[in-house]
Amino acid sequence: MSTPGTLTGPARTDPTAPGYRPGRTLPLRVEAVRQLRRRRTQVMAAVLALLPVVMVAAFAIGGEPERRGRVNLMDTATASGLNFAAVCL
């Protein structure tokens, strides 16, 4: 009968996980194709491809402020890179 903390089988000297065999892993190309075929990956790629178009439309619709001296959100976005990233989010 074994007590807690003692090993009952031969001690493992292997630093790898049990059942891991390096020769049985999938090649990088196979993993990449698997990722690219996923619907969620395709949807996110489409969203990222359309994001510049959405930003151009937002800046075009933003237009000029009605009153002089009034700052709108699009003016703030174009003031610096950090502001632009915050507006995009």
mmCIF file of C-alpha atoms in Angstrom:
data_model
loop_
_atom_site.group_PDB
_atom_site.id
_atom_site.type_symbol
_atom_site.label_atom_id
_atom_site.label_comp_id
_atom_site.label_asym_id
_atom_site.label_seq_id
_atom_site.Cartn_x
_atom_site.Cartn_y
_atom_site.Cartn_z
ATOM 1 C CA MET A 1 0.000 0.000 0.000
ATOM 2 C CA SER A 2 1.358 3.424 -0.937
ATOM 3 C CA THR A 3 1.294 6.498 1.182
ATOM 4 C CA PRO A 4 0.549 9.975 -0.151
ATOM 5 C CA GLY A 5 3.579 11.569 -1.736
ATOM 6 C CA THR A 6 5.302 8.346 -2.816
ATOM 7 C CA LEU A 7 5.542 7.092 -6.369
ATOM 8 C CA THR A 8 4.299 3.608 -7.107
ATOM 9 C CA GLY A 9 5.824 3.256 -10.578
ATOM 10 C CA PRO A 10 9.205 3.959 -12.077
ATOM 11 C CA ALA A 11 10.366 7.537 -11.672
ATOM 12 C CA ARG A 12 10.038 9.701 -14.783
ATOM 13 C CA THR A 13 13.245 11.321 -15.897
ATOM 14 C CA ASP A 14 11.617 12.702 -19.063
ATOM 15 C CA PRO A 15 10.977 16.483 -18.938
ATOM 16 C CA THR A 16 8.059 16.163 -21.405
ATOM 17 C CA ALA A 17 4.386 15.681 -20.636
ATOM 18 C CA PRO A 18 3.028 12.135 -20.473
ATOM 19 C CA GLY A 19 1.957 10.937 -23.915
ATOM 20 C CA TYR A 20 3.877 13.645 -25.804
ATOM 21 C CA ARG A 21 5.750 12.415 -28.848
ATOM 22 C CA PRO A 22 7.611 15.044 -30.887
ATOM 23 C CA GLY A 23 7.296 13.073 -34.120
ATOM 24 C CA ARG A 24 3.491 13.016 -33.859
ATOM 25 C CA THR A 25 2.812 16.776 -33.756
ATOM 26 C CA LEU A 26 1.187 18.508 -36.726
ATOM 27 C CA PRO A 27 3.354 20.579 -39.055
ATOM 28 C CA LEU A 28 3.043 24.363 -38.892
ATOM 29 C CA ARG A 29 1.459 24.499 -42.355
ATOM 30 C CA VAL A 30 -1.334 22.140 -41.286
ATOM 31 C CA GLU A 31 -2.014 24.210 -38.161
ATOM 32 C CA ALA A 32 -2.095 27.434 -40.209
ATOM 33 C CA VAL A 33 -4.558 25.983 -42.725
ATOM 34 C CA ARG A 34 -6.728 24.723 -39.879
ATOM 35 C CA GLN A 35 -6.836 28.206 -38.336
ATOM 36 C CA LEU A 36 -7.570 29.940 -41.646
ATOM 37 C CA ARG A 37 -10.523 27.652 -42.369
ATOM 38 C CA ARG A 38 -12.278 28.548 -39.122
ATOM 39 C CA ARG A 39 -15.319 30.779 -39.527
ATOM 40 C CA ARG A 40 -14.366 33.064 -36.622
ATOM 41 C CA THR A 41 -10.920 33.666 -38.154
ATOM 42 C CA GLN A 42 -12.505 34.557 -41.484
ATOM 43 C CA VAL A 43 -15.016 36.907 -39.830
ATOM 44 C CA MET A 44 -12.303 38.710 -37.876
ATOM 45 C CA ALA A 45 -10.163 39.035 -41.020
ATOM 46 C CA ALA A 46 -13.131 40.629 -42.819
ATOM 47 C CA VAL A 47 -13.749 43.027 -39.918
ATOM 48 C CA LEU A 48 -10.093 44.048 -39.863
ATOM 49 C CA ALA A 49 -10.094 44.510 -43.641
ATOM 50 C CA LEU A 50 -13.178 46.772 -43.471
ATOM 51 C CA LEU A 51 -11.965 48.836 -40.511
ATOM 52 C CA PRO A 52 -10.057 51.411 -42.625
ATOM 53 C CA VAL A 53 -13.174 51.938 -44.771
ATOM 54 C CA VAL A 54 -15.275 52.505 -41.661
ATOM 55 C CA MET A 55 -12.719 54.979 -40.306
ATOM 56 C CA VAL A 56 -12.648 56.940 -43.595
ATOM 57 C CA ALA A 57 -16.453 57.098 -43.552
ATOM 58 C CA ALA A 58 -16.445 58.259 -39.925
ATOM 59 C CA PHE A 59 -14.005 61.076 -40.667
ATOM 60 C CA ALA A 60 -15.996 62.097 -43.763
ATOM 61 C CA ILE A 61 -19.295 62.133 -41.867
ATOM 62 C CA GLY A 62 -17.709 63.985 -38.946
ATOM 63 C CA GLY A 63 -17.328 67.044 -41.145
ATOM 64 C CA GLU A 64 -16.504 70.512 -39.919
ATOM 65 C CA PRO A 65 -17.723 71.863 -36.585
ATOM 66 C CA GLU A 66 -20.670 74.264 -36.800
ATOM 67 C CA ARG A 67 -19.209 76.775 -34.374
ATOM 68 C CA ARG A 68 -15.651 78.018 -34.440
ATOM 69 C CA GLY A 69 -13.563 76.909 -31.489
ATOM 70 C CA ARG A 70 -15.718 73.864 -30.826
ATOM 71 C CA VAL A 71 -13.756 70.602 -30.725
ATOM 72 C CA ASN A 72 -15.531 67.430 -31.800
ATOM 73 C CA LEU A 73 -14.522 63.804 -31.359
ATOM 74 C CA MET A 74 -12.911 63.497 -34.788
ATOM 75 C CA ASP A 75 -10.690 66.528 -34.135
ATOM 76 C CA THR A 76 -9.542 64.900 -30.934
ATOM 77 C CA ALA A 77 -8.857 61.633 -32.782
ATOM 78 C CA THR A 78 -6.534 63.288 -35.266
ATOM 79 C CA ALA A 79 -4.593 65.184 -32.596
ATOM 80 C CA SER A 80 -2.344 62.255 -31.639
ATOM 81 C CA GLY A 81 -1.801 58.565 -32.202
ATOM 82 C CA LEU A 82 -3.002 57.641 -28.717
ATOM 83 C CA ASN A 83 -6.246 59.567 -29.219
ATOM 84 C CA PHE A 84 -6.720 57.915 -32.608
ATOM 85 C CA ALA A 85 -6.341 54.443 -31.073
ATOM 86 C CA ALA A 86 -8.803 55.331 -28.300
ATOM 87 C CA VAL A 87 -11.402 56.588 -30.798
ATOM 88 C CA CYS A 88 -10.973 53.446 -32.910
ATOM 89 C CA LEU A 89 -11.715 51.305 -29.900
#
